[in-house]
């Protein structure tokens, strides 16, 4: 990573790591790499700091990386700025300080959002909390639609653009935030109805789901949903 030092003097940050014995249980983490000096950082300049180390196999359960800049901030005018921080596998590199680290692999926001869809996805716009009233947003925040053409209920098939890690937990809302509900608009006139029916999941899997409404009315139904398939 790159460090800009504005503390008034040269500083030497340290690196330390810890891991846990049980996945995501941080009650008593175990030290792996003890506090180790990184490259000295001159005042008023950018410095690249990098260190190669062997991580304990327990890192698969959770791993913590700590960078300590020391007691060098005696006033609020003193600071350090950090950019391009990255932890990655670097086979073949020697253990210890690294004066020529690989260029950081920092994907753009669009790529990160697409990658995240393996674990979580939402029909709400980015930054909008699921269940929020979206009746004032353009296109109601991008709701999904299902045309009901039969009786007693219409159905819809949703295919995920990225396969999820496992069968997700699904949640649904209408435009004003009623949980488990859909909204409708009558086919013979622009009459919106919130909480028009419940949403039923017929089948679901990592690649999508089949849903249906419980209503027997012939309307067009809309809904927002989230799909969650993370590790906890």
Coordinates of C-alpha atoms in Angstrom, one line a residue:
X1 CA 0.0 0.0 0.0
X2 CA 1.0 3.6 -0.4
X3 CA 1.3 5.9 2.7
X4 CA 1.5 9.7 2.7
X5 CA 3.0 10.9 6.0
X6 CA 2.1 14.3 7.4
X7 CA 3.1 13.9 11.0
X8 CA 6.1 16.2 10.9
X9 CA 8.8 13.4 11.2
X10 CA 9.7 10.1 9.7
X11 CA 7.6 7.2 11.0
X12 CA 7.9 3.4 10.6
X13 CA 4.5 1.6 10.7
X14 CA 4.2 -1.9 11.9
X15 CA 2.3 -4.9 10.5
X16 CA 0.7 -7.6 12.7
X17 CA -1.8 -10.3 11.9
X18 CA -4.1 -12.7 13.8
X19 CA -6.5 -15.6 13.0
X20 CA -9.4 -17.4 14.7
X21 CA -9.9 -21.1 15.4
X22 CA -13.6 -21.0 14.6
X23 CA -15.1 -19.3 11.6
X24 CA -15.9 -15.7 12.3
X25 CA -15.6 -16.1 16.1
X26 CA -13.3 -13.3 17.3
X27 CA -13.5 -13.8 21.1
X28 CA -9.9 -15.0 21.4
X29 CA -7.9 -14.6 18.2
X30 CA -4.4 -16.0 17.9
X31 CA -1.4 -14.0 17.0
X32 CA 0.2 -15.1 13.7
X33 CA 2.7 -12.4 12.6
X34 CA 4.0 -10.4 15.5
X35 CA 4.3 -6.6 15.1
X36 CA 6.9 -6.2 12.4
X37 CA 8.4 -3.0 11.0
X38 CA 7.5 -2.0 7.5
X39 CA 9.5 0.5 5.4
X40 CA 10.3 3.9 7.0
X41 CA 8.0 6.7 5.7
X42 CA 9.6 10.1 5.3
X43 CA 7.5 13.1 6.2
X44 CA 5.8 15.0 3.5
X45 CA 6.1 12.2 0.9
X46 CA 4.5 9.1 -0.4
X47 CA 6.1 5.7 0.5
X48 CA 5.2 2.3 -0.7
X49 CA 5.1 -0.3 2.1
X50 CA 4.9 -4.0 1.5
X51 CA 5.6 -7.2 3.4
X52 CA 5.4 -10.9 2.4
X53 CA 4.5 -13.4 5.0
X54 CA 3.2 -17.0 5.4
X55 CA -0.3 -17.0 6.8
X56 CA -1.4 -19.7 9.2
X57 CA -3.9 -22.3 7.8
X58 CA -6.4 -21.0 10.4
X59 CA -6.7 -17.9 8.2
X60 CA -9.5 -19.7 6.4
X61 CA -11.7 -19.1 9.5
X62 CA -11.0 -15.4 9.6
X63 CA -7.9 -13.2 9.4
X64 CA -7.0 -9.8 10.8
X65 CA -4.4 -7.5 9.4
X66 CA -3.3 -4.5 11.6
X67 CA -1.2 -1.6 10.4
X68 CA 0.0 0.6 13.3
X69 CA 1.3 4.1 12.7
X70 CA 2.3 4.6 16.3
X71 CA 1.8 7.5 18.7
X72 CA 2.6 10.2 16.1
X73 CA -0.6 12.3 16.1
X74 CA -0.2 14.9 18.9
X75 CA -2.5 17.4 17.1
X76 CA -5.3 17.2 14.6
X77 CA -3.1 18.7 11.9
X78 CA -1.0 15.5 11.8
X79 CA -2.2 12.6 9.7
X80 CA -1.4 9.8 7.4
X81 CA -3.2 9.0 4.1
X82 CA -3.4 5.4 2.8
X83 CA -4.4 4.2 -0.7
X84 CA -4.2 1.0 -2.7
X85 CA -4.1 -1.3 0.4
X86 CA -4.4 -5.0 -0.6
X87 CA -3.9 -8.4 0.9
X88 CA -3.3 -11.1 -1.8
X89 CA -1.5 -14.4 -2.5
X90 CA 1.9 -13.8 -4.0
X91 CA 3.6 -17.2 -4.6
X92 CA 7.3 -17.2 -5.2
X93 CA 8.1 -14.0 -3.3
X94 CA 10.6 -14.0 -0.5
X95 CA 9.4 -13.6 3.0
X96 CA 10.0 -10.1 4.5
X97 CA 10.0 -6.5 3.3
X98 CA 9.2 -6.2 -0.4
X99 CA 10.6 -3.2 -2.2
X100 CA 8.9 -4.1 -5.5
X101 CA 5.4 -5.4 -4.7
X102 CA 2.9 -6.4 -7.4
X103 CA 0.6 -3.7 -8.7
X104 CA -2.6 -3.8 -6.6
X105 CA -5.5 -5.5 -8.2
X106 CA -8.3 -3.0 -7.5
X107 CA -11.5 -3.7 -9.5
X108 CA -13.9 -0.9 -10.2
X109 CA -17.3 -0.5 -8.5
X110 CA -19.2 -2.2 -11.3
X111 CA -17.0 -5.3 -11.1
X112 CA -17.3 -5.4 -7.3
X113 CA -21.1 -5.1 -7.4
X114 CA -21.2 -8.0 -9.9
X115 CA -18.9 -10.1 -7.8
X116 CA -21.0 -9.4 -4.7
X117 CA -24.1 -10.8 -6.4
X118 CA -22.8 -14.3 -5.7
X119 CA -23.6 -13.7 -2.1
X120 CA -26.3 -11.0 -2.0
X121 CA -28.5 -9.1 -4.5
X122 CA -31.2 -6.6 -4.3
X123 CA -33.6 -5.0 -6.8
X124 CA -33.4 -1.8 -4.9
X125 CA -31.0 0.9 -6.2
X126 CA -27.6 0.8 -4.7
X127 CA -27.8 2.7 -1.3
X128 CA -31.5 2.2 -0.8
X129 CA -32.4 0.0 2.2
X130 CA -34.7 -3.0 1.3
X131 CA -38.2 -2.3 2.5
X132 CA -37.9 1.5 1.9
X133 CA -41.0 3.2 0.4
X134 CA -39.9 3.7 -3.3
X135 CA -43.2 5.1 -4.6
X136 CA -41.5 8.5 -5.3
X137 CA -38.6 7.0 -7.2
X138 CA -38.4 6.7 -11.0
X139 CA -39.8 3.3 -12.1
X140 CA -40.5 2.7 -8.4
X141 CA -36.8 1.9 -8.0
X142 CA -36.8 -0.7 -10.7
X143 CA -39.4 -3.2 -9.5
X144 CA -39.8 -6.6 -11.0
X145 CA -43.1 -7.3 -12.8
X146 CA -45.2 -10.4 -13.4
X147 CA -48.3 -10.5 -15.6
X148 CA -50.9 -12.7 -14.2
X149 CA -52.8 -14.5 -17.0
X150 CA -54.4 -17.4 -15.3
X151 CA -56.5 -18.3 -12.3
X152 CA -56.0 -18.7 -9.3
X153 CA -52.6 -17.1 -9.5
X154 CA -49.9 -15.8 -11.9
X155 CA -46.3 -16.8 -11.8
X156 CA -42.9 -15.4 -12.7
X157 CA -39.5 -17.0 -13.3
X158 CA -36.4 -14.9 -12.2
X159 CA -33.0 -15.9 -13.5
X160 CA -30.0 -14.5 -11.7
X161 CA -27.3 -13.0 -13.9
X162 CA -24.7 -14.4 -11.6
X163 CA -25.0 -17.9 -10.0
X164 CA -25.2 -17.5 -6.2
X165 CA -23.1 -19.4 -3.8
X166 CA -26.1 -21.6 -2.7
X167 CA -29.9 -21.4 -2.7
X168 CA -30.6 -17.9 -1.3
X169 CA -32.9 -16.7 1.4
X170 CA -35.5 -14.6 -0.4
X171 CA -37.5 -11.6 0.9
X172 CA -40.1 -9.6 -0.9
X173 CA -41.7 -6.1 -0.6
X174 CA -44.3 -4.0 -2.4
X175 CA -43.5 -0.4 -3.4
X176 CA -44.3 1.1 0.0
X177 CA -42.4 -1.5 2.0
X178 CA -45.0 -4.1 3.1
X179 CA -43.0 -7.3 3.8
X180 CA -43.8 -10.5 1.7
X181 CA -46.2 -8.5 -0.4
X182 CA -46.6 -7.5 -4.0
X183 CA -48.4 -4.5 -5.6
X184 CA -50.7 -4.6 -8.6
X185 CA -51.9 -2.4 -11.4
X186 CA -55.2 -3.3 -13.0
X187 CA -55.0 -4.2 -16.7
X188 CA -58.0 -2.1 -17.6
X189 CA -57.0 1.0 -15.9
X190 CA -54.1 2.7 -14.0
X191 CA -55.2 1.8 -10.5
X192 CA -52.3 0.9 -8.2
X193 CA -52.9 -1.4 -5.2
X194 CA -50.3 -1.9 -2.5
X195 CA -50.2 -5.1 -0.4
X196 CA -52.4 -6.6 -3.2
X197 CA -51.3 -10.2 -2.5
X198 CA -48.7 -12.3 -0.8
X199 CA -45.6 -13.6 -2.8
X200 CA -45.2 -17.3 -2.9
X201 CA -41.9 -19.0 -3.8
X202 CA -42.6 -22.2 -5.6
X203 CA -39.0 -23.3 -6.2
X204 CA -35.6 -21.6 -5.7
X205 CA -32.0 -22.4 -6.4
X206 CA -28.6 -20.7 -6.9
X207 CA -29.6 -19.7 -10.5
X208 CA -33.0 -18.2 -9.8
X209 CA -36.5 -18.8 -8.5
X210 CA -40.1 -19.4 -9.5
X211 CA -42.7 -17.3 -7.7
X212 CA -46.4 -16.8 -7.8
X213 CA -49.1 -14.5 -6.3
X214 CA -51.8 -15.8 -4.1
X215 CA -54.4 -13.6 -5.7
X216 CA -56.9 -14.8 -8.3
X217 CA -57.4 -11.3 -9.8
X218 CA -56.1 -10.8 -13.4
X219 CA -53.6 -7.9 -12.8
X220 CA -50.0 -7.1 -13.4
X221 CA -48.0 -7.6 -10.2
X222 CA -44.8 -5.9 -9.2
X223 CA -42.4 -6.5 -6.3
X224 CA -38.9 -5.8 -4.9
X225 CA -36.8 -8.6 -3.6
X226 CA -33.5 -9.5 -2.0
X227 CA -31.6 -12.8 -2.2
X228 CA -29.0 -13.7 0.5
X229 CA -26.5 -16.5 0.2
X230 CA -23.6 -15.5 2.4
X231 CA -21.7 -17.7 4.9
X232 CA -23.6 -16.5 8.0

